CSV table of C-alpha atoms (C1' of nucleotides) in Angstrom, one decimal:
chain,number,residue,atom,x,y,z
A,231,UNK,CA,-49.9,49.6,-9.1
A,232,UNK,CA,-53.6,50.5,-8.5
A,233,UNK,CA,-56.2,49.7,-11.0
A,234,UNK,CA,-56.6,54.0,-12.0
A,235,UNK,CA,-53.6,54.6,-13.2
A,236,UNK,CA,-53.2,55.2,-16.7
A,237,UNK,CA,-52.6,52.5,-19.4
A,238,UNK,CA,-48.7,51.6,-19.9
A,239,UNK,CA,-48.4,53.0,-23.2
A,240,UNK,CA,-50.0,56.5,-22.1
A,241,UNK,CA,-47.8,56.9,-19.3
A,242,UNK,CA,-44.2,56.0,-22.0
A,243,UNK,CA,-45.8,59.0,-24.2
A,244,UNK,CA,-45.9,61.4,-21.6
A,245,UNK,CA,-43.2,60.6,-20.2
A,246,UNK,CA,-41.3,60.7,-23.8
A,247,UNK,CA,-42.3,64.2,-24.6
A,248,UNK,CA,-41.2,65.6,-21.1
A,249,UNK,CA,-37.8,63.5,-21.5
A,250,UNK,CA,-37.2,65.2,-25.0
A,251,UNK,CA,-38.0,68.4,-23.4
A,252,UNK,CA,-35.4,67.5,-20.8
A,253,UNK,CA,-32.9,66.6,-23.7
A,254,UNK,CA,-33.7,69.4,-25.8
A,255,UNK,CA,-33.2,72.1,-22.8
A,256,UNK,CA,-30.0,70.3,-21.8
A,257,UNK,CA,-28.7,70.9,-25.5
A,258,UNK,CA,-30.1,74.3,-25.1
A,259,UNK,CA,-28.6,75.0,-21.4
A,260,UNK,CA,-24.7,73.9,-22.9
A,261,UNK,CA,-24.6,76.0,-25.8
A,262,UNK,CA,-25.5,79.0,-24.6
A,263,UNK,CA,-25.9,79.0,-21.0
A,264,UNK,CA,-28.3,79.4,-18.5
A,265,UNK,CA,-30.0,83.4,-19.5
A,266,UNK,CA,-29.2,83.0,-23.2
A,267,UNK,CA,-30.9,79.7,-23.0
A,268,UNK,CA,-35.0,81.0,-23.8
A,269,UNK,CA,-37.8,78.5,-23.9
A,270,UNK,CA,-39.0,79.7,-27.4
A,271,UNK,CA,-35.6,78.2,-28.3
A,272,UNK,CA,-36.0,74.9,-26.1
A,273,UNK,CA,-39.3,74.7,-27.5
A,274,UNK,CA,-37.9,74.8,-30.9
A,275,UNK,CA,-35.5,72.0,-30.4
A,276,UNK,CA,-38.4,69.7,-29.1
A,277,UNK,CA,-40.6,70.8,-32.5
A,278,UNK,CA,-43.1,72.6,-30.1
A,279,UNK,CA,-44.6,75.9,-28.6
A,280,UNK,CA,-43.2,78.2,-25.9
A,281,UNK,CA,-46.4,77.8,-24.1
A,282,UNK,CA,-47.0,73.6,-24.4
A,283,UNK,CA,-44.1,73.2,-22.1
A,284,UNK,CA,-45.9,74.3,-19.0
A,285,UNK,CA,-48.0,71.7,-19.4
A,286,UNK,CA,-44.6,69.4,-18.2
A,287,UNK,CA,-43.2,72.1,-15.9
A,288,UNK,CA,-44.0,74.5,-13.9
A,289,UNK,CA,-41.4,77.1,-15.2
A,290,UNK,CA,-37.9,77.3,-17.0
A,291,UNK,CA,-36.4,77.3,-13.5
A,292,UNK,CA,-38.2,73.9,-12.9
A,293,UNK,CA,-36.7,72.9,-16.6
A,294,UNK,CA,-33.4,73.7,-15.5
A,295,UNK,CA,-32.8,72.3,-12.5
A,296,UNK,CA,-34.2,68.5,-13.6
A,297,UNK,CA,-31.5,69.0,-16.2
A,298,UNK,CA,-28.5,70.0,-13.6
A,299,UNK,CA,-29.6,67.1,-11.7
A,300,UNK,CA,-29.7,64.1,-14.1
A,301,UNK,CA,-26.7,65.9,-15.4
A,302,UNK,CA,-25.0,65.3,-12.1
A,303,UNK,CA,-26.3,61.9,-11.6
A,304,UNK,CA,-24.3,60.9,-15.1
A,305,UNK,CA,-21.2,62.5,-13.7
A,306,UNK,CA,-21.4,60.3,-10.4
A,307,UNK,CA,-23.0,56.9,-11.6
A,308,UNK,CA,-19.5,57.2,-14.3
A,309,UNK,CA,-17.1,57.9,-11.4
A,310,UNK,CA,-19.1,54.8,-9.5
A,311,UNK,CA,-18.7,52.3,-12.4
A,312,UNK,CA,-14.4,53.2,-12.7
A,313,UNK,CA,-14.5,52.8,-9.1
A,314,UNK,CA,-15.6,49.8,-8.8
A,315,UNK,CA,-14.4,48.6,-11.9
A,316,UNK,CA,-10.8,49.1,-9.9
A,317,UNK,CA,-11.5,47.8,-6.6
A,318,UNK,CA,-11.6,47.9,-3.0
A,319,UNK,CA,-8.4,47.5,-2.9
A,320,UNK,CA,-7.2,49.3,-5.4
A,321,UNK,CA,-4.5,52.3,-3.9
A,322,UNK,CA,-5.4,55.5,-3.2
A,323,UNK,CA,-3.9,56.9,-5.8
A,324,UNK,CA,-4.9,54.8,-8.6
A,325,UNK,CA,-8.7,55.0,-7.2
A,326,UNK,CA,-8.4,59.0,-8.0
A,327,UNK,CA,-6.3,58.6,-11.2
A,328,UNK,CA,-9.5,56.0,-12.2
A,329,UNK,CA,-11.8,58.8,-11.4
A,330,UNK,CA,-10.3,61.2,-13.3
A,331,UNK,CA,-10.5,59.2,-16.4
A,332,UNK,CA,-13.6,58.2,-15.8
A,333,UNK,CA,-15.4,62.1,-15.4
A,334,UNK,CA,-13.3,63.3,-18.2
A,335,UNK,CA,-14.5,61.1,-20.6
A,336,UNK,CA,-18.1,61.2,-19.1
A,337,UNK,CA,-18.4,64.7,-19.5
A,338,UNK,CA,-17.0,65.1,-22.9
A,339,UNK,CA,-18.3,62.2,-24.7
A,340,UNK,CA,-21.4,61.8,-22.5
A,341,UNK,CA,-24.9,63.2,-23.0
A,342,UNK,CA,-25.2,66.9,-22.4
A,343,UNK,CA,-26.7,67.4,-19.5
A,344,UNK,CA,-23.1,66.9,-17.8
A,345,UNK,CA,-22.3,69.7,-20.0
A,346,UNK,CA,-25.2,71.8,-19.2
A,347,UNK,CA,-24.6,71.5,-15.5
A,348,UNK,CA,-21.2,72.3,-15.8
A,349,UNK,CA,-21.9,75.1,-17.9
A,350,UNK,CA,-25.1,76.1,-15.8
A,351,UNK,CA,-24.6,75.6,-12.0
A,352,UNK,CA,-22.8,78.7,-11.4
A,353,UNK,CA,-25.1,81.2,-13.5
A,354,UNK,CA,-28.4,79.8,-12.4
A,355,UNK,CA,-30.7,81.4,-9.7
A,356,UNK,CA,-30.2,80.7,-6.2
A,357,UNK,CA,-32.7,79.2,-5.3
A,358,UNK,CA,-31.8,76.1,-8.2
A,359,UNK,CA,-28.2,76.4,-6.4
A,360,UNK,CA,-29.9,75.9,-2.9
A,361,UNK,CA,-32.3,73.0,-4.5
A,362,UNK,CA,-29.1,71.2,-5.9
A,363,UNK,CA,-26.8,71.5,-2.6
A,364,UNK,CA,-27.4,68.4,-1.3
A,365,UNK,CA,-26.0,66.8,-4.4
A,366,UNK,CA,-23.6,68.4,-4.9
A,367,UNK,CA,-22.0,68.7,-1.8
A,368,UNK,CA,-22.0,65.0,-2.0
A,369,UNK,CA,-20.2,64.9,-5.3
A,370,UNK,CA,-17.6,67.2,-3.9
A,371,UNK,CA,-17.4,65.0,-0.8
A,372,UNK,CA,-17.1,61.7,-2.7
A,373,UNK,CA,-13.3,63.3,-4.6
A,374,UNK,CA,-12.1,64.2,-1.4
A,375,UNK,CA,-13.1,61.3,0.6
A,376,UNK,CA,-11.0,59.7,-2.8
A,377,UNK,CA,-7.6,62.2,-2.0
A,378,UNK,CA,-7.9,61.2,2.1
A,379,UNK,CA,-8.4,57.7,1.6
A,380,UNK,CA,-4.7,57.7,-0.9
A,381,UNK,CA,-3.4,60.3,1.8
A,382,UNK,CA,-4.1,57.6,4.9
A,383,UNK,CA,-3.0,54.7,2.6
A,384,UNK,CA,0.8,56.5,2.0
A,385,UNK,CA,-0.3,56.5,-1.6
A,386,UNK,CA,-0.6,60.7,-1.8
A,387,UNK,CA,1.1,63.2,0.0
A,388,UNK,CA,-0.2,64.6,2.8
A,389,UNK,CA,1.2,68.4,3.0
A,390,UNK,CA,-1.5,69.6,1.0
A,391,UNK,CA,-5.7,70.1,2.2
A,392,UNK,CA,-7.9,67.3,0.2
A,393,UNK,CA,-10.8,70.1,0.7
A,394,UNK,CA,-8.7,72.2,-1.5
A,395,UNK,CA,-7.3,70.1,-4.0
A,396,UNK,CA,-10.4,68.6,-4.4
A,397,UNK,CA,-11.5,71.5,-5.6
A,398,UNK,CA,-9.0,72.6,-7.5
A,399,UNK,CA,-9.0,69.0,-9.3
A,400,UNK,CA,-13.1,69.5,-10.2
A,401,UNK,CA,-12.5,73.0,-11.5
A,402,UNK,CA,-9.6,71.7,-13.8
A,403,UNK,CA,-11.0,68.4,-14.7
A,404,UNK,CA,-14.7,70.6,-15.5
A,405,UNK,CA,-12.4,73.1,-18.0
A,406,UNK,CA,-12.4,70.1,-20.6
A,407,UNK,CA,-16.0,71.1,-22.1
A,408,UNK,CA,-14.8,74.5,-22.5
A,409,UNK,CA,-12.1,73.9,-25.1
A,410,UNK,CA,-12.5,70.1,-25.9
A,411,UNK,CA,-13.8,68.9,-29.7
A,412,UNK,CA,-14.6,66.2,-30.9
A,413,UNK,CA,-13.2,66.3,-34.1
A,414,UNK,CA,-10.7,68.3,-32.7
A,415,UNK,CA,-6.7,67.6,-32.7
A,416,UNK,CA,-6.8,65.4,-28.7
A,417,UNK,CA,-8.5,62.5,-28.4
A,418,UNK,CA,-10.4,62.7,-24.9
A,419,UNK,CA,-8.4,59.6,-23.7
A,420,UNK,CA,-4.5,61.7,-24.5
A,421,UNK,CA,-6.3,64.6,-22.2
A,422,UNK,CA,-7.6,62.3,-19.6
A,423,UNK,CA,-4.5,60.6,-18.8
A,424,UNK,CA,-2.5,64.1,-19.4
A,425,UNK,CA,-4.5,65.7,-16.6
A,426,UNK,CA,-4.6,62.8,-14.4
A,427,UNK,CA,-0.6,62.4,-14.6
A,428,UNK,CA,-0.5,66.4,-13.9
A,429,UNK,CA,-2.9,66.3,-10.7
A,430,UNK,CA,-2.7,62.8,-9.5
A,431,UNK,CA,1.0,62.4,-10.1
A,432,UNK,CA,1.4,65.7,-8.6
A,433,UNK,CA,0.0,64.4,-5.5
A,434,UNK,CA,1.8,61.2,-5.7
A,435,UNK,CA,4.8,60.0,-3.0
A,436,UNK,CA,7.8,59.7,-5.5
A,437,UNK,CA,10.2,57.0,-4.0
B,79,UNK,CA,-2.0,119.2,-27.5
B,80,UNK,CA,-4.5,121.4,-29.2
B,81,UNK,CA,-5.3,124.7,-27.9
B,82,UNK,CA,-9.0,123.1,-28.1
B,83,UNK,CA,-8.8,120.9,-25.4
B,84,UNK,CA,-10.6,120.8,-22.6
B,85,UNK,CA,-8.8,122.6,-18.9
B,86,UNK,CA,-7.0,119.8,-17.0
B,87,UNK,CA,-9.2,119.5,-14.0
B,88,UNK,CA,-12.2,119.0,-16.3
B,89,UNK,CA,-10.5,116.0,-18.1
B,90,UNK,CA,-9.6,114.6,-14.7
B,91,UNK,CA,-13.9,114.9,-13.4
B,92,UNK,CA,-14.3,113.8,-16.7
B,93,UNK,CA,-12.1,110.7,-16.2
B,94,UNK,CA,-13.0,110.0,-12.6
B,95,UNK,CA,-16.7,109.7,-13.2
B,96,UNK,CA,-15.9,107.2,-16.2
B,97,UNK,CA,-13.6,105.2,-13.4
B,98,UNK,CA,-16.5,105.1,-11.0
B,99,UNK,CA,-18.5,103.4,-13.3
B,100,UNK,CA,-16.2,101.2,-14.4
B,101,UNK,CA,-15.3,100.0,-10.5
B,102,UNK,CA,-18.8,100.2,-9.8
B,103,UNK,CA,-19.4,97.4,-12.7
B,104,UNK,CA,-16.8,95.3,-12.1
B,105,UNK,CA,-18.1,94.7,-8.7
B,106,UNK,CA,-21.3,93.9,-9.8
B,107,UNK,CA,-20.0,91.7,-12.8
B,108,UNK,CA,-17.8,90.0,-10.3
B,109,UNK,CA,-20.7,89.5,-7.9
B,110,UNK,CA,-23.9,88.8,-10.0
B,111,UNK,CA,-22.4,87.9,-13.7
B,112,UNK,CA,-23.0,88.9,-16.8
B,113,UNK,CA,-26.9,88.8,-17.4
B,114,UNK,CA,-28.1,89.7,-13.7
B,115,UNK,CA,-25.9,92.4,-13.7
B,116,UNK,CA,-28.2,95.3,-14.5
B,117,UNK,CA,-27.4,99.3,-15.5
B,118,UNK,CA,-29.7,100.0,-12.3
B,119,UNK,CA,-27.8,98.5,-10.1
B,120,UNK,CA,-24.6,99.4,-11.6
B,121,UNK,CA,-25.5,103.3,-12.0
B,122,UNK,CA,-26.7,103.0,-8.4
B,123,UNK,CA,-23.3,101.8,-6.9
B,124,UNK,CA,-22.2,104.5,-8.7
B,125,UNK,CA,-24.3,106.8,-7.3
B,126,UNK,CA,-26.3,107.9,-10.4
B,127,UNK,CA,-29.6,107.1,-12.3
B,128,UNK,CA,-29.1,104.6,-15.1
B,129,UNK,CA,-29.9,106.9,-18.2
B,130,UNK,CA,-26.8,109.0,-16.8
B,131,UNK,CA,-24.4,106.1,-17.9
B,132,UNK,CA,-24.8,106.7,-21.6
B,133,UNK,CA,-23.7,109.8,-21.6
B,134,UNK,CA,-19.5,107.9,-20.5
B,135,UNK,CA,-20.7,104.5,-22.6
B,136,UNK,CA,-22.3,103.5,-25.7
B,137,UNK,CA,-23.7,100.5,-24.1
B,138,UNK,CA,-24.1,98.0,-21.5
B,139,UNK,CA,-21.9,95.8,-23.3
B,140,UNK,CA,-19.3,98.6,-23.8
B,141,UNK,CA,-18.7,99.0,-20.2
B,142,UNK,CA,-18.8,94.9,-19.8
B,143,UNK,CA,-16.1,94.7,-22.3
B,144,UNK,CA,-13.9,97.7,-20.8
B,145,UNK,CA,-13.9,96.0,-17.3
B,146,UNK,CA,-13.0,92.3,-18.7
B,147,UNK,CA,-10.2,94.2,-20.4
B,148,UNK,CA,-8.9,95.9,-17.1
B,149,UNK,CA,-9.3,92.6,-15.5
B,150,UNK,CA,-6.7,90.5,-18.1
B,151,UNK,CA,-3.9,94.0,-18.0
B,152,UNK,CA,-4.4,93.8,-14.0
B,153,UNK,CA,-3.9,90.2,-14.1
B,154,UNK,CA,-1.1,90.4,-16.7
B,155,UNK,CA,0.8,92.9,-14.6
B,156,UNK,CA,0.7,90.6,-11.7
B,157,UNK,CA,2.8,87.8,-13.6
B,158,UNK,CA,5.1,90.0,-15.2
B,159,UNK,CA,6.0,91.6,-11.9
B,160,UNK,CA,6.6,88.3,-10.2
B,161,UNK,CA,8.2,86.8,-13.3
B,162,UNK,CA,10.7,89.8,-13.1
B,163,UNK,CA,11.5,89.2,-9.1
B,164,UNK,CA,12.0,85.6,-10.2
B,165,UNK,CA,15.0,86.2,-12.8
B,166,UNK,CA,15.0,85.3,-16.5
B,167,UNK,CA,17.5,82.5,-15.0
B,168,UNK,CA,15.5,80.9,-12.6
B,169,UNK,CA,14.8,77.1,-13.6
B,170,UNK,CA,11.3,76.8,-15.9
B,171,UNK,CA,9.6,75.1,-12.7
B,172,UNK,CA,10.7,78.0,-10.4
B,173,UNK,CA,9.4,80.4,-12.6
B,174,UNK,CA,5.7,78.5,-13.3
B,175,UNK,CA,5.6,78.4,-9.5
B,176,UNK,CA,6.4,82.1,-8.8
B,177,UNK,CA,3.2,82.8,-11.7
B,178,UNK,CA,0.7,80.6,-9.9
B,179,UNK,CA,1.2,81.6,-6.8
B,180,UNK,CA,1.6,85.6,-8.3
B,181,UNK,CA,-1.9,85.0,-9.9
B,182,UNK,CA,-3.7,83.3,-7.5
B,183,UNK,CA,-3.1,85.8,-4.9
B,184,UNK,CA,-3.6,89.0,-7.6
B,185,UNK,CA,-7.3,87.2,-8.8
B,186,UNK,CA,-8.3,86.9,-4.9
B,187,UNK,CA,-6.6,90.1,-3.4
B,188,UNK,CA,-6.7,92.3,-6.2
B,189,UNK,CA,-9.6,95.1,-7.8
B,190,UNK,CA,-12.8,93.3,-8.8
B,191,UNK,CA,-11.8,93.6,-12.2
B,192,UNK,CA,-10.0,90.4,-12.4
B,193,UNK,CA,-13.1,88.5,-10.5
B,194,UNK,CA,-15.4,89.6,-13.2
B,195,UNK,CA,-13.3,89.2,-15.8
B,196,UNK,CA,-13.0,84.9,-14.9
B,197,UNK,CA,-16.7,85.3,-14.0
B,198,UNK,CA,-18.1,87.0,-16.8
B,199,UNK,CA,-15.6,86.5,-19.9
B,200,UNK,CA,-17.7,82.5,-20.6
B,201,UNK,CA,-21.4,84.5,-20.1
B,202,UNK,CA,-20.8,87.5,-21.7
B,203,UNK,CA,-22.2,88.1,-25.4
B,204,UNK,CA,-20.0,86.8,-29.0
B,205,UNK,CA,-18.8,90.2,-29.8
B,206,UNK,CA,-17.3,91.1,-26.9
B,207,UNK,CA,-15.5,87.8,-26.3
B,208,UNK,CA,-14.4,88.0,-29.9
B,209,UNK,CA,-13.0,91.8,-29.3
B,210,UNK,CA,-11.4,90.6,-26.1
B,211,UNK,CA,-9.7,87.5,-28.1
B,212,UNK,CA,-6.1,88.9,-28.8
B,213,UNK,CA,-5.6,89.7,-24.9
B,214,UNK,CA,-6.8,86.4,-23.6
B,215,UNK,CA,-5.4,84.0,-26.5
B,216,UNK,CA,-2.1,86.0,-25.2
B,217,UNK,CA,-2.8,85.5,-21.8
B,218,UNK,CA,-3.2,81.7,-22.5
B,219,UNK,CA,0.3,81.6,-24.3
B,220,UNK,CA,2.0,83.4,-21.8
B,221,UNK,CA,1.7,80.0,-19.6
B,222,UNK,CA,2.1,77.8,-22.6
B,223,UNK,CA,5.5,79.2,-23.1
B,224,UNK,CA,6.3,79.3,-19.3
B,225,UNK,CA,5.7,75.5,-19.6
B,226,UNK,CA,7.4,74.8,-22.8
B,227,UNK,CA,10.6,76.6,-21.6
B,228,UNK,CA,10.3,74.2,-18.1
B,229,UNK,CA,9.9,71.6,-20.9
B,230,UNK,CA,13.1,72.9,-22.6
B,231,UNK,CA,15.4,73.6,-19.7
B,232,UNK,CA,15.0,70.3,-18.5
B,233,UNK,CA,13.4,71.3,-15.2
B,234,UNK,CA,9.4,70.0,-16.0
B,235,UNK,CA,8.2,66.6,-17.9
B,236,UNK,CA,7.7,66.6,-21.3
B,237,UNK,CA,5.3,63.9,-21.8
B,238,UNK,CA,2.6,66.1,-21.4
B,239,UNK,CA,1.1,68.6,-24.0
B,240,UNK,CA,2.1,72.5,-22.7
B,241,UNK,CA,-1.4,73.8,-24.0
B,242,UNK,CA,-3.6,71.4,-23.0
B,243,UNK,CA,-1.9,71.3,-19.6
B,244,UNK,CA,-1.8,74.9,-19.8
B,245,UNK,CA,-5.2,75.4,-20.1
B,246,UNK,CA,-5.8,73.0,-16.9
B,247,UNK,CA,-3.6,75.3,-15.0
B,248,UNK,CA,-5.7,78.7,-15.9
B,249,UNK,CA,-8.8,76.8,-15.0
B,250,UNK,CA,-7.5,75.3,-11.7
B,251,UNK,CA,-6.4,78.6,-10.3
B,252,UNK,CA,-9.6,80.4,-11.7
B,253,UNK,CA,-11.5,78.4,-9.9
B,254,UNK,CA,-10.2,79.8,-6.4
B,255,UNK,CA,-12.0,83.0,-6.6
B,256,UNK,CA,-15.2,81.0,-7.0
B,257,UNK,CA,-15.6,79.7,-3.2
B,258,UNK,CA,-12.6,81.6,-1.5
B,259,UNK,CA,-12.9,84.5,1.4
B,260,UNK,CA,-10.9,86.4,3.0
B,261,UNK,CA,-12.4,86.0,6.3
B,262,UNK,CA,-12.7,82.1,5.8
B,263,UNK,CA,-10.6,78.9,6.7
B,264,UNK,CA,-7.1,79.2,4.2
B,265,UNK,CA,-5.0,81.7,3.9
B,266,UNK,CA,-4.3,82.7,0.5
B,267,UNK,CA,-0.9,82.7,0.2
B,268,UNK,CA,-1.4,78.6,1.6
B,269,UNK,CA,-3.5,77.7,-0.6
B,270,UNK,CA,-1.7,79.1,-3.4
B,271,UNK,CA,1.4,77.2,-2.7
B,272,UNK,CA,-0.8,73.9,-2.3
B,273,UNK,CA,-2.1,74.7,-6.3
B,274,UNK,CA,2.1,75.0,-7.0
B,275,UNK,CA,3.0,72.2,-5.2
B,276,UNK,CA,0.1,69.7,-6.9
B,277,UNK,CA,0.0,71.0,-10.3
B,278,UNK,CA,3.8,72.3,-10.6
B,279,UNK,CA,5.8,69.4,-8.6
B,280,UNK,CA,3.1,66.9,-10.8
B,281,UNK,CA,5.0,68.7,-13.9
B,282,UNK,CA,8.1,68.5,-11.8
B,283,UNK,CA,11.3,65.9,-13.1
B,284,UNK,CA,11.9,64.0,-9.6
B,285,UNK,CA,15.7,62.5,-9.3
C,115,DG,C1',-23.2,116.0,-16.9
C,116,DT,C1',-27.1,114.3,-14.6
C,117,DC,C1',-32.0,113.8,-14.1
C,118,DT,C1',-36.8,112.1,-15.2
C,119,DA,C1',-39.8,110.0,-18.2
C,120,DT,C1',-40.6,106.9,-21.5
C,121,DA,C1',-40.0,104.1,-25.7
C,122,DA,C1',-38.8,99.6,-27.5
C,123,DT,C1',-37.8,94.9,-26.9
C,124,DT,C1',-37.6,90.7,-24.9
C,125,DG,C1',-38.8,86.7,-22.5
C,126,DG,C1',-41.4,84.1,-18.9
C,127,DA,C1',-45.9,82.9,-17.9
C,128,DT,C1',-51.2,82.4,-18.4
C,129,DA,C1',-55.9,81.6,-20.8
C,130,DG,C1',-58.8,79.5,-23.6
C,131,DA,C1',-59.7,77.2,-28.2
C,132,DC,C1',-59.3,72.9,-30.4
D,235,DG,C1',-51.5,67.8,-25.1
D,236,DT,C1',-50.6,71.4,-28.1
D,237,DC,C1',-51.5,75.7,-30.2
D,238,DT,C1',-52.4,80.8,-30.6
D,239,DA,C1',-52.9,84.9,-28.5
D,240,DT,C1',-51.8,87.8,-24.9
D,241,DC,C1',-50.4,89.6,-20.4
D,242,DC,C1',-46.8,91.2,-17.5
D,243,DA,C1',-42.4,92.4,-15.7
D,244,DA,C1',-37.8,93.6,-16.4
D,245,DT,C1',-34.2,95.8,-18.8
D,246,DT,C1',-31.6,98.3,-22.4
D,247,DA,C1',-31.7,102.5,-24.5
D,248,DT,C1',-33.3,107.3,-25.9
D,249,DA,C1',-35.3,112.2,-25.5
D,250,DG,C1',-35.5,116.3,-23.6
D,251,DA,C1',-35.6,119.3,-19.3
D,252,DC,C1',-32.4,121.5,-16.2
DNA sequence: GTCTATAATTGGATAGAC
DNA sequence: GTCTATCCAATTATAGAC
């Protein structure tokens, strides 16, 4: 807190345009997708100029990758709060079938930029891929540290590789903002538990 | 059969060339995706300078469109031949598990068609989706009413919604050609029978 | 049928006024 | 901080020679 930085109130109006940018690109980025999504358009959307946004970003690339990455910080601070909203101790398998809820209804009701980085990730350069490993190599990570922990606790089967079904299970669960409507004939909650009985229950040890 | 028509062998160059470009762009689509994919690069996998492709298509997007086609008949085929082996009296489960594991291993193994078609089909413009929807809404039903009959016959649970779970399924087993190789850790034909075991013995009636 | 050359368009990015 | 004007690169598509 030195004595040159800028007064409080300047700092909440910069930062207020860049956040509607932000907000306006994720909009952009989820509708149309990452090369159909052109800054004249995301300008549009935040009632400005092509050219005033490089006075927030560098370039689109910058844009876009801010979005993917608050995008996947929604996903996993959702997943965080079911998890510890059902324990510790919890099983193994009703951990995972928490989770599933939980990202499910994040990325459908949720802000878009859970949409725009499910949408995105895959179509975007390179070099925004290689900038966003960390991440999400850690998101991936956290679902099958979820499927080992119900496989080691007898909760899951075993015979299958968490590596895989964890993917398999973030491909499937990710589908949802491709088809799901608000207004549409599911409610999000229906789906949720529909594809959490299917994947989870799937997994389970019947006995 | 007019006596206009062209000789034989001249249909046949005609024909080939027209294939080349189409293999050539489905393994660009398939690698790059829809936007990145350019007509110089295309043209020069197919050995040729870019301007020569209009004189086989119309368009960029009339060659897209041809490949995503090929891609769902290729894919199609697969099923059906594996839903033939199977029997028309197999149970409804044994038959869902025969098509998973028949289309997992056709969208890894198989041409590039079916990579770019589950690649490119979200990217790619309106139009062509729209011109592609008959195919892919019947691709789509095709598992629906593999499900429902599973449903019907006793054999898979019926507290779950055949379309919506449907739709899961498609996505799930997509979502392999997205990070597998076939020089890397899983064989295919394992990992396809992990995606049947989860997602088909989750549908399964246990007794 | 294929080539070369080029038109036409688009979209990301920069410069300078205000 | 935002606007207007403009540059520049890339890409689809066309024209005409061979």
């Amino acid at each position: 807190m030195s004595p040159t930085e800028l007064a409080p109130d300047r700092i909440r109006k910069g930062e207020r345009t860049r956040t509607r940018i932000l907000e306006a690109a994720a909009d952009v980025l989820a509708r149309k997708g990452y090369a159909a999504a052109t800054l004249t358009e995301i300008a549009s959307v935040a009632k400005m100029q092509a050219g005033s946004l490089y006075y927030h970003f560098d370039s689109k690339d910058a844009i876009v990758e801010e979005v993917l990455a608050v995008g996947m910080e929604h996903a996993r601070d959702a997943i965080r709060a079911a998890l510890n909203a059902a324990g510790e101790d919890a099983s193994g398998h009703d951990r995972l079938m928490a989770a599933v809820v939980a990202y499910v209804t994040a990325i459908t009701l949720d802000s878009d930029f859970t949409k725009a980085n499910i949408r995105c990730f895959e179509e975007s350069p390179e070099a925004t891929r290689e900038n966003l490993a960390v991440p999400l190599r850690e998101f991936a990570n956290g679902w099958v540290r979820l499927i080992e922990a119900g496989q080691r606790d007898g909760s899951l089967r075993s015979d299958v590789e968490a590596r895989v079904i964890a993917r398999m299970t973030i491909a499937a669960m990710n589908s949802v903002v491709g088809w799901w409507r608000f207004d549409g004939e599911f409610n999000i909650d229906h789906v949720a538990r529909m594809f959490a009985r299917t994947v989870v229950d799937g997994l389970a040890i019947h006995g």
